[in-house]
Short mmCIF file of C-alpha atoms in Angstrom, two decimals:
data_model
loop_
_atom_site.label_atom_id
_atom_site.label_comp_id
_atom_site.label_asym_id
_atom_site.label_seq_id
_atom_site.Cartn_x
_atom_site.Cartn_y
_atom_site.Cartn_z
CA MET U 1 9.45 11.36 -7.72
CA PRO U 2 12.33 10.86 -5.35
CA LEU U 3 11.11 13.51 -3.16
CA VAL U 4 8.23 11.63 -2.58
CA ALA U 5 9.64 8.71 -2.35
CA GLY U 6 11.92 10.55 0.65
CA GLY U 7 8.89 12.14 2.44
CA VAL U 8 7.01 8.73 2.70
CA ALA U 9 10.69 6.94 4.09
CA ALA U 10 10.66 9.90 6.42
CA LEU U 11 7.04 9.50 7.56
CA ALA U 12 7.55 5.60 7.86
CA CYS U 13 10.80 6.03 9.96
CA ALA U 14 8.44 8.83 12.19
CA VAL U 15 6.02 6.08 12.76
CA VAL U 16 8.43 3.70 13.71
CA GLY U 17 10.52 5.81 15.91
CA VAL U 18 7.26 6.98 17.69
CA LEU U 19 5.98 3.38 18.52
CA VAL U 20 9.70 2.18 19.65
CA VAL U 21 10.35 5.26 21.62
CA ALA U 22 6.80 4.56 23.43
CA GLY U 23 7.18 0.82 23.77
CA VAL U 24 10.67 1.74 25.27
CA ARG U 25 9.41 4.45 27.68
CA GLY U 26 6.01 2.00 28.64
CA ARG U 27 9.39 -0.87 29.66
CA VAL U 28 11.15 1.98 31.35
CA ASP U 29 8.06 3.51 33.14
CA ASP U 30 6.92 -0.14 34.67
CA TYR U 31 10.90 -0.81 35.52
CA ASP U 32 10.84 2.25 37.60
CA ARG U 33 7.86 1.81 39.32
CA GLU U 34 8.77 -1.66 40.19
CA LYS U 35 12.33 -0.19 41.18
CA THR U 36 10.71 2.57 43.46
CA THR U 37 7.74 -0.37 44.85
CA THR U 38 10.48 -2.58 46.00
CA ALA U 39 12.62 0.44 47.69
CA ALA U 40 9.36 1.47 49.34
CA LEU U 41 8.61 -2.26 50.74
CA SER U 42 12.18 -2.62 51.82
CA ILE U 43 11.11 0.69 54.42
CA VAL U 44 7.95 -0.76 55.65
CA GLN U 45 10.04 -3.86 56.47
CA MET U 46 12.18 -1.82 58.40
CA ILE U 47 9.09 -0.16 60.30
CA LYS U 48 7.41 -3.46 60.77
CA ARG U 49 10.50 -5.28 62.14
CA ASP U 50 11.40 -2.02 64.25
CA ARG U 51 14.42 -1.44 62.42
CA LEU U 52 13.87 1.92 61.30
CA PRO U 53 16.84 4.56 61.67
CA GLY U 54 15.76 8.41 61.77
CA GLN U 55 17.75 9.21 58.79
CA LEU U 56 16.94 6.87 56.15
CA PRO U 57 19.96 5.12 53.67
CA GLU U 58 20.13 5.79 50.44
CA VAL U 59 18.05 3.30 48.41
CA ASP U 60 18.80 2.29 45.16
CA GLY U 61 15.36 3.08 42.76
CA ILE U 62 13.90 6.21 44.77
CA ALA U 63 15.15 9.64 44.43
CA ALA U 64 13.77 10.64 48.29
CA ALA U 65 11.49 8.90 50.78
CA GLN U 66 9.90 9.75 54.13
CA VAL U 67 8.06 7.74 56.72
CA LEU U 68 5.23 9.72 58.70
CA ASP U 69 4.01 8.33 61.81
CA ALA U 70 -0.30 8.53 62.44
CA ARG U 71 -0.17 11.72 63.90
CA GLY U 72 1.23 12.75 60.42
CA ARG U 73 4.54 13.83 61.96
CA VAL U 74 8.27 12.72 59.99
CA VAL U 75 9.56 10.10 61.77
CA SER U 76 12.51 9.45 59.36
CA ALA U 77 13.49 10.55 55.69
CA THR U 78 16.14 10.28 53.34
CA PRO U 79 19.32 12.90 53.88
CA ASP U 80 17.90 15.15 51.48
CA LEU U 81 14.71 15.52 53.35
CA VAL U 82 15.50 15.45 57.14
CA GLY U 83 13.84 18.10 58.72
CA ARG U 84 11.84 18.98 56.26
CA PRO U 85 7.81 18.54 55.99
CA ALA U 86 5.71 15.92 54.02
CA ILE U 87 6.61 15.78 50.45
CA ALA U 88 2.92 14.92 49.69
CA SER U 89 -0.47 14.58 51.21
CA PHE U 90 -2.29 11.78 49.60
CA GLU U 91 -3.24 8.49 51.35
CA PRO U 92 -4.14 5.34 50.24
CA ASP U 93 -7.63 4.72 50.49
CA GLU U 94 -9.29 2.67 53.46
CA ASP U 95 -9.63 -0.83 51.67
CA THR U 96 -5.90 -0.55 50.16
CA VAL U 97 -2.27 -0.84 50.82
CA SER U 98 -0.73 1.70 47.85
CA THR U 99 -1.07 4.08 45.62
CA SER U 100 0.74 6.70 43.62
CA ARG U 101 0.46 9.78 41.77
CA LYS U 102 2.56 12.24 39.73
CA LEU U 103 3.28 15.50 41.91
CA CYS U 104 5.11 18.63 39.92
CA PRO U 105 6.73 18.56 41.90
CA PRO U 106 6.33 16.96 45.59
CA ALA U 107 6.76 19.39 48.49
CA GLY U 108 10.81 20.22 49.29
CA LEU U 109 12.01 18.65 45.89
CA ARG U 110 12.11 20.20 42.63
CA GLY U 111 11.01 18.92 39.14
CA CYS U 112 7.94 15.92 38.57
CA MET U 113 8.14 12.75 40.52
CA ASP U 114 5.88 9.63 40.64
CA VAL U 115 5.40 9.05 44.38
CA ILE U 116 4.07 6.07 46.01
CA ALA U 117 2.34 5.98 49.26
CA PHE U 118 1.93 3.00 51.46
CA ARG U 119 0.01 2.52 54.35
CA VAL U 120 1.26 0.51 57.01
CA PHE U 121 -0.78 -0.80 60.14
CA GLN U 122 1.11 0.05 63.55
CA PRO U 123 -0.55 -0.12 67.34
CA ASP U 124 -0.88 3.67 67.44
CA GLY U 125 -2.70 3.93 64.08
CA ASP U 126 -1.51 3.79 60.21
CA TRP U 127 1.54 5.21 59.33
CA THR U 128 2.66 6.10 56.02
CA VAL U 129 5.57 5.92 53.98
CA TYR U 130 6.27 7.79 50.79
CA ALA U 131 8.97 7.33 47.80
CA ALA U 132 9.76 9.29 45.13
CA ASP U 133 11.56 8.78 41.69
CA VAL U 134 12.29 11.21 38.74
CA THR U 135 9.19 10.70 36.12
CA THR U 136 10.63 8.92 32.93
CA PRO U 137 10.97 11.14 30.29
CA TRP U 138 8.68 10.81 26.73
CA TYR U 139 12.17 9.75 25.03
CA ALA U 140 13.09 7.33 27.60
CA SER U 141 16.84 7.55 26.86
CA GLY U 142 18.49 10.07 25.12
CA SER U 143 20.78 7.47 23.27
CA LEU U 144 17.90 6.13 21.66
CA VAL U 145 16.37 8.71 20.25
CA MET U 146 19.42 9.66 18.94
CA VAL U 147 19.90 6.43 16.98
CA LEU U 148 16.68 6.72 15.87
CA VAL U 149 16.53 9.86 14.21
CA ALA U 150 20.60 8.75 12.95
CA MET U 151 18.65 5.78 11.36
CA GLY U 152 15.78 7.57 10.18
CA LEU U 153 18.20 10.04 8.11
CA LEU U 154 19.93 7.15 6.71
CA VAL U 155 16.72 5.32 5.56
CA VAL U 156 15.71 8.66 4.22
CA LEU U 157 18.93 9.18 1.97
CA LEU U 158 19.25 5.70 1.07
CA THR U 159 15.52 5.72 -0.25
CA VAL U 160 16.12 9.20 -2.03
CA LEU U 161 19.49 7.70 -3.89
CA LEU U 162 18.07 4.29 -4.49
CA THR U 163 14.64 6.23 -6.18
CA ARG U 164 16.97 7.98 -7.89
CA ARG U 165 18.83 5.73 -9.63
CA THR U 166 15.66 4.13 -10.67
CA VAL U 167 13.92 6.46 -11.95
CA ASP U 168 16.67 7.72 -13.85
CA ARG U 169 17.39 4.43 -15.67
CA THR U 170 13.38 3.93 -16.14
CA LEU U 171 13.53 7.53 -17.49
CA ALA U 172 16.32 6.80 -19.76
CA PRO U 173 14.67 5.27 -22.73
CA VAL U 174 11.82 7.81 -22.50
CA ASP U 175 14.17 10.23 -23.09
CA ALA U 176 16.17 8.34 -25.83
CA ILE U 177 12.88 8.04 -27.71
CA ARG U 178 11.42 11.92 -27.20
CA SER U 179 15.11 12.86 -28.72
CA GLU U 180 14.86 10.87 -31.43
CA LEU U 181 11.01 11.35 -32.10
CA ALA U 182 12.18 15.38 -31.76
CA GLU U 183 14.76 14.76 -34.83
CA ILE U 184 12.25 12.89 -37.29
CA THR U 185 11.15 15.19 -39.82
CA ALA U 186 9.34 14.67 -43.18
CA THR U 187 12.64 14.43 -45.13
CA GLU U 188 14.11 12.19 -42.09
CA SER U 189 11.24 9.98 -41.75
CA GLY U 190 13.40 6.56 -42.05
CA ARG U 191 14.71 6.70 -38.12
CA ARG U 192 13.27 4.59 -35.80
CA VAL U 193 13.02 5.28 -31.43
CA PRO U 194 15.09 2.83 -29.79
CA VAL U 195 13.69 -0.33 -28.63
CA PRO U 196 14.54 -1.35 -24.65
CA PRO U 197 15.76 -4.77 -23.99
CA VAL U 198 13.34 -5.31 -21.12
CA ARG U 199 9.74 -5.92 -22.02
CA ASP U 200 8.28 -3.64 -19.93
CA GLU U 201 5.44 -0.67 -20.68
CA ILE U 202 8.37 1.66 -21.84
CA ARG U 203 8.96 -1.13 -24.80
CA HIS U 204 5.54 -1.33 -25.24
CA LEU U 205 5.56 2.53 -25.87
CA ALA U 206 8.42 2.41 -28.30
CA GLU U 207 7.12 -0.60 -30.72
CA THR U 208 3.86 1.26 -30.94
CA ALA U 209 6.20 4.25 -31.80
CA ASN U 210 7.87 2.45 -34.51
CA ALA U 211 4.60 0.93 -35.83
CA THR U 212 3.22 4.31 -35.94
CA LEU U 213 6.34 5.97 -37.79
CA ASP U 214 6.25 2.82 -40.28
CA ARG U 215 2.75 3.54 -40.92
CA LEU U 216 3.53 7.23 -41.82
CA ASP U 217 6.27 6.10 -44.05
CA ALA U 218 4.48 3.88 -45.70
CA ALA U 219 1.80 7.18 -46.07
CA LEU U 220 4.40 9.71 -47.37
CA GLU U 221 5.88 7.27 -49.86
CA ARG U 222 2.38 6.98 -51.04
CA GLN U 223 2.11 10.72 -51.12
CA ARG U 224 5.20 10.99 -53.30
CA ARG U 225 4.48 8.22 -55.65
CA PHE U 226 1.11 9.65 -55.93
CA THR U 227 2.32 13.51 -56.38
CA SER U 228 4.86 12.10 -58.77
CA ASP U 229 2.56 10.24 -60.92
CA ALA U 230 -0.21 12.60 -60.94
CA SER U 231 2.48 15.03 -62.17
CA HIS U 232 3.63 13.29 -65.19
CA ASP U 233 -0.13 12.06 -65.84
CA LEU U 234 -1.49 15.65 -65.58
CA ARG U 235 1.45 16.94 -67.51
CA SER U 236 1.17 14.32 -70.53
CA PRO U 237 -2.42 15.64 -72.17
CA ILE U 238 -1.47 19.36 -70.94
CA THR U 239 1.68 19.28 -73.28
CA GLY U 240 0.11 17.66 -76.05
CA ALA U 241 -2.76 20.25 -76.40
CA ARG U 242 -0.42 23.10 -76.04
CA ALA U 243 2.05 21.17 -78.97
CA GLN U 244 -0.72 21.20 -81.00
CA LEU U 245 -1.88 25.18 -80.31
CA GLU U 246 1.24 26.08 -81.33
CA GLU U 247 1.68 23.99 -84.11
CA ALA U 248 -0.96 25.50 -85.74
CA LEU U 249 -0.47 28.98 -84.52
CA MET U 250 2.66 28.92 -86.36
CA ASP U 251 0.79 29.04 -89.51
CA PRO U 252 -2.66 30.06 -88.50
CA ASP U 253 -3.55 30.73 -92.50
CA LEU U 254 -3.21 26.82 -93.02
CA ALA U 255 -4.27 25.42 -89.58
CA ASP U 256 -7.11 22.83 -89.51
CA TRP U 257 -8.71 24.41 -86.66
CA PRO U 258 -11.81 22.07 -86.48
CA ARG U 259 -9.31 18.86 -86.28
CA VAL U 260 -6.65 20.96 -84.07
CA ALA U 261 -9.67 21.88 -81.45
CA GLN U 262 -11.11 18.20 -81.64
CA ASN U 263 -7.49 17.04 -80.67
CA VAL U 264 -7.47 19.63 -78.07
CA LEU U 265 -10.90 18.02 -76.54
CA VAL U 266 -9.83 14.73 -76.60
CA SER U 267 -6.37 16.18 -74.33
CA LEU U 268 -9.25 18.01 -72.23
CA ASP U 269 -11.40 14.90 -72.05
CA ARG U 270 -8.33 12.68 -70.59
CA LEU U 271 -7.21 15.52 -68.33
CA HIS U 272 -10.81 15.85 -66.51
CA ALA U 273 -10.55 12.04 -66.38
CA ILE U 274 -7.28 12.26 -64.23
CA VAL U 275 -8.63 15.35 -62.56
CA SER U 276 -12.16 13.26 -61.48
CA ASP U 277 -10.27 10.25 -60.39
CA LEU U 278 -7.47 12.18 -58.21
CA LEU U 279 -10.77 13.86 -56.45
CA ALA U 280 -12.31 10.54 -55.96
CA LEU U 281 -9.06 8.95 -54.52
CA ALA U 282 -8.60 12.32 -52.25
CA ARG U 283 -12.24 11.55 -50.89
CA LEU U 284 -11.17 8.07 -50.23
CA ASP U 285 -8.27 8.88 -48.41
CA ALA U 286 -9.87 11.38 -46.13
CA VAL U 287 -13.06 9.01 -45.24
CA LEU U 288 -12.69 7.36 -42.27
CA HIS U 289 -15.63 5.21 -42.61
CA ALA U 290 -17.59 3.69 -45.36
CA GLY U 291 -21.12 4.69 -44.29
CA GLU U 292 -23.88 2.70 -42.42
CA GLU U 293 -26.82 1.68 -45.04
CA GLU U 294 -27.51 -1.49 -46.12
CA VAL U 295 -26.84 -2.60 -49.55
CA ASP U 296 -27.86 -5.59 -51.21
CA LEU U 297 -25.39 -6.79 -53.67
CA ALA U 298 -27.57 -8.23 -56.14
CA LEU U 299 -29.88 -5.48 -56.52
CA LEU U 300 -27.03 -3.23 -56.89
CA VAL U 301 -25.53 -5.59 -59.78
CA SER U 302 -28.75 -5.73 -61.76
CA THR U 303 -29.40 -1.98 -61.25
CA GLU U 304 -25.75 -1.29 -62.59
CA LEU U 305 -26.09 -3.57 -65.15
CA ALA U 306 -29.55 -2.13 -66.63
CA ARG U 307 -28.35 1.40 -66.59
CA ALA U 308 -25.30 1.17 -69.10
CA VAL U 309 -26.45 -0.73 -72.43
CA ARG U 310 -22.54 -2.36 -73.11
CA ASP U 311 -21.07 -4.13 -76.10
CA THR U 312 -20.06 -7.03 -74.29
CA PRO U 313 -22.76 -9.72 -73.60
CA THR U 314 -22.37 -10.43 -69.29
CA ARG U 315 -23.60 -13.30 -67.89
CA VAL U 316 -24.90 -13.28 -64.52
CA ALA U 317 -25.45 -15.49 -61.23
CA LEU U 318 -26.92 -13.58 -58.49
CA ASP U 319 -27.55 -15.08 -54.81
CA GLN U 320 -30.28 -12.96 -53.21
CA ASP U 321 -30.05 -11.74 -49.82
CA VAL U 322 -26.77 -10.67 -49.88
CA THR U 323 -26.19 -7.67 -48.06
CA VAL U 324 -23.20 -5.34 -46.87
CA ARG U 325 -22.66 -2.38 -45.17
CA GLY U 326 -21.60 0.81 -46.63
CA ASP U 327 -21.92 3.22 -48.97
CA ARG U 328 -24.08 2.39 -51.88
CA LEU U 329 -22.38 5.22 -54.31
CA GLN U 330 -19.48 3.98 -53.82
CA LEU U 331 -19.97 0.42 -54.16
CA ALA U 332 -21.71 1.33 -57.10
CA ARG U 333 -18.45 2.89 -58.43
CA LEU U 334 -16.40 0.20 -57.67
CA LEU U 335 -18.66 -2.88 -59.67
CA THR U 336 -18.75 -0.30 -62.57
CA ASN U 337 -14.70 0.79 -62.52
CA LEU U 338 -14.47 -3.53 -62.75
CA LEU U 339 -17.08 -3.76 -65.13
CA THR U 340 -15.36 -1.35 -67.45
CA ASN U 341 -12.15 -3.13 -67.03
CA ALA U 342 -13.68 -6.03 -68.04
CA GLU U 343 -15.38 -4.73 -71.13
CA ARG U 344 -11.56 -3.18 -72.14
CA HIS U 345 -10.09 -6.74 -72.32
CA ALA U 346 -13.18 -9.48 -72.65
CA VAL U 347 -13.22 -10.96 -76.26
CA ASP U 348 -16.83 -12.94 -76.21
CA GLU U 349 -18.37 -12.32 -72.80
CA ILE U 350 -18.19 -10.51 -68.76
CA SER U 351 -19.53 -13.10 -66.08
CA VAL U 352 -20.72 -11.63 -62.83
CA SER U 353 -21.32 -13.40 -59.26
CA VAL U 354 -22.69 -12.58 -56.04
CA VAL U 355 -22.39 -15.25 -53.42
CA ALA U 356 -22.33 -15.75 -49.60
CA ASP U 357 -19.32 -17.56 -48.46
CA GLY U 358 -19.61 -17.66 -44.63
CA ARG U 359 -19.32 -14.64 -43.27
CA ASP U 360 -18.49 -12.83 -46.67
CA ALA U 361 -20.25 -11.67 -49.57
CA VAL U 362 -18.49 -12.61 -52.56
CA LEU U 363 -18.42 -10.35 -55.71
CA THR U 364 -16.72 -11.07 -58.97
CA VAL U 365 -16.35 -10.11 -62.53
CA ALA U 366 -14.43 -11.90 -64.80
CA ASP U 367 -13.58 -11.55 -68.57
CA ASP U 368 -12.72 -14.01 -71.28
CA GLY U 369 -9.68 -11.91 -72.25
CA ALA U 370 -5.91 -12.69 -72.07
CA GLY U 371 -5.23 -12.27 -68.27
CA ILE U 372 -2.88 -10.57 -66.28
CA PRO U 373 0.46 -12.34 -65.23
CA PRO U 374 0.44 -13.52 -61.54
CA GLY U 375 3.52 -10.85 -61.07
CA ASP U 376 1.59 -8.05 -62.57
CA ARG U 377 -1.45 -8.67 -60.13
CA GLU U 378 -0.69 -6.45 -57.38
CA ALA U 379 0.82 -3.61 -59.97
CA VAL U 380 -2.53 -3.25 -61.71
CA PHE U 381 -3.78 -1.78 -58.28
CA GLN U 382 -0.85 0.79 -58.00
CA ARG U 383 -2.08 4.39 -59.31
CA PHE U 384 -0.84 4.85 -62.80
CA VAL U 385 0.12 1.76 -63.55
CA ARG U 386 -1.14 0.63 -66.84
CA LEU U 387 0.10 -2.58 -68.17
CA ARG U 388 0.98 -2.65 -71.91
CA GLU U 389 -2.48 -4.22 -73.01
CA SER U 390 -4.17 -1.92 -71.33
CA ARG U 391 -2.76 0.92 -72.93
CA ASP U 392 -2.85 -0.65 -76.08
CA ARG U 393 -7.04 -1.13 -75.87
CA ASP U 394 -7.31 2.02 -74.15
CA PRO U 395 -5.27 4.90 -74.49
CA THR U 396 -6.98 7.34 -73.03
CA GLY U 397 -7.44 5.25 -70.09
CA THR U 398 -6.11 7.00 -66.33
CA GLY U 399 -4.63 4.59 -64.76
CA LEU U 400 -6.95 5.07 -61.68
CA GLY U 401 -10.25 2.79 -61.96
CA LEU U 402 -9.02 -0.08 -60.18
CA PRO U 403 -6.85 1.60 -57.56
CA ILE U 404 -10.49 3.51 -56.57
CA ALA U 405 -12.33 0.25 -56.32
CA ARG U 406 -9.36 -1.21 -54.55
CA GLU U 407 -9.83 1.77 -51.87
CA ILE U 408 -13.34 1.43 -51.62
CA ALA U 409 -12.99 -2.22 -50.89
CA ARG U 410 -10.49 -0.84 -48.16
CA ALA U 411 -12.92 1.62 -46.93
CA HIS U 412 -16.00 -1.06 -46.55
CA GLY U 413 -13.15 -3.87 -44.36
CA GLY U 414 -12.99 -5.76 -47.19
CA THR U 415 -10.32 -6.99 -50.03
CA LEU U 416 -10.19 -6.72 -53.37
CA THR U 417 -7.94 -9.73 -55.37
CA ILE U 418 -7.21 -11.02 -58.73
CA ALA U 419 -7.77 -14.52 -58.37
CA ASP U 420 -6.67 -17.79 -60.75
CA SER U 421 -9.04 -18.19 -63.57
CA PRO U 422 -8.81 -20.63 -66.56
CA LYS U 423 -9.17 -17.57 -69.10
CA GLY U 424 -8.96 -13.85 -68.67
CA ALA U 425 -8.94 -12.02 -65.18
CA ARG U 426 -11.06 -12.81 -62.34
CA PHE U 427 -11.64 -9.89 -60.17
CA VAL U 428 -12.57 -11.13 -56.23
CA LEU U 429 -14.07 -8.60 -53.93
CA ARG U 430 -14.92 -9.93 -50.32
CA LEU U 431 -16.59 -7.75 -47.68
CA PRO U 432 -18.51 -8.46 -44.38
CA ARG U 433 -21.67 -9.29 -45.13
CA THR U 434 -24.60 -8.71 -42.52
CA SER U 435 -27.18 -11.42 -44.01
#
């Protein structure tokens, strides 16, 4: 970046320098031509007044001068051209008084010179006055070029230094962010990158990085908690089955093997249920979108209620044509989990309703049981969390039914919460509806 800025500054200085030199040279060239013309006119005045000497005095503004008579003979010249032939052979046109040319060099002289020729009307014919001066060089003035070069180099140097300083100050926060990110690991995920005080793109980058790290920390914490809880819940049925088998093997002749087998099957059933729910959660965690199928919630509820015979009466209130977009099987799993939970806690009946509320489709499953205290309404959606009443009513439960239901709701862009109810628990599912 500093080299690029220096190159741009050098190019700009070069362009400005060329324009300055060209402008100055033009002004100097015009000034020299005017001086040469003035000097030549003074010689013309000498001729007109018949005061032309044989040797012209040195005139300011010209390097050399000659006067030729009508026959082309040199009748007067500056000291360095006395006795020498004419320095030029061109003459003004018949209808002009003067003309000029650049000669490299004029006869008898050295170097390139600008030569002006004047026609002077005399009784014996037309005389010619030649006045020559050194051609203005392209740089006009050597000191000017040196000043421009020095200023250009100074500008380039200052540009490079300022650009380097600006780039260093700008990239310093980026380097700090990079260093911090390089040191963050799975075991030290609580660290965050520094946020610059200036509100610019780098600050937005740091804030976005920290937000991403927050989400990663939350995911890691869920993973650790999930692994810990899964290990504990998987260990319980395995330990129970192992203990019963070891006890029976201590005295195999007296063991009631059918009873032992039945108890081991119960443990295996619980283990199978836990593994199935874990696989369901793993699939939900890996799914990026829930599908694009249009699902009629009223039809889904009717189908699921008719599919399984339940011991608890179910009261339904279903609005028609309330559709959502998603995966029918996942939504059926969500509804089944809510119905199973409601049946576990219901005393007399379960109520299910489907209504349209603005842009949302609302599915409600409620029971008339003891309900869930407000302080525990979020805890029941955590994996493997089971309240005391739930454990008493169904010791074989996995504690994953409600977490699975909430994950399905989130995968469909919706929410699953527990609302206030006069009696029992009231689960409310809200999903974006299509109609």
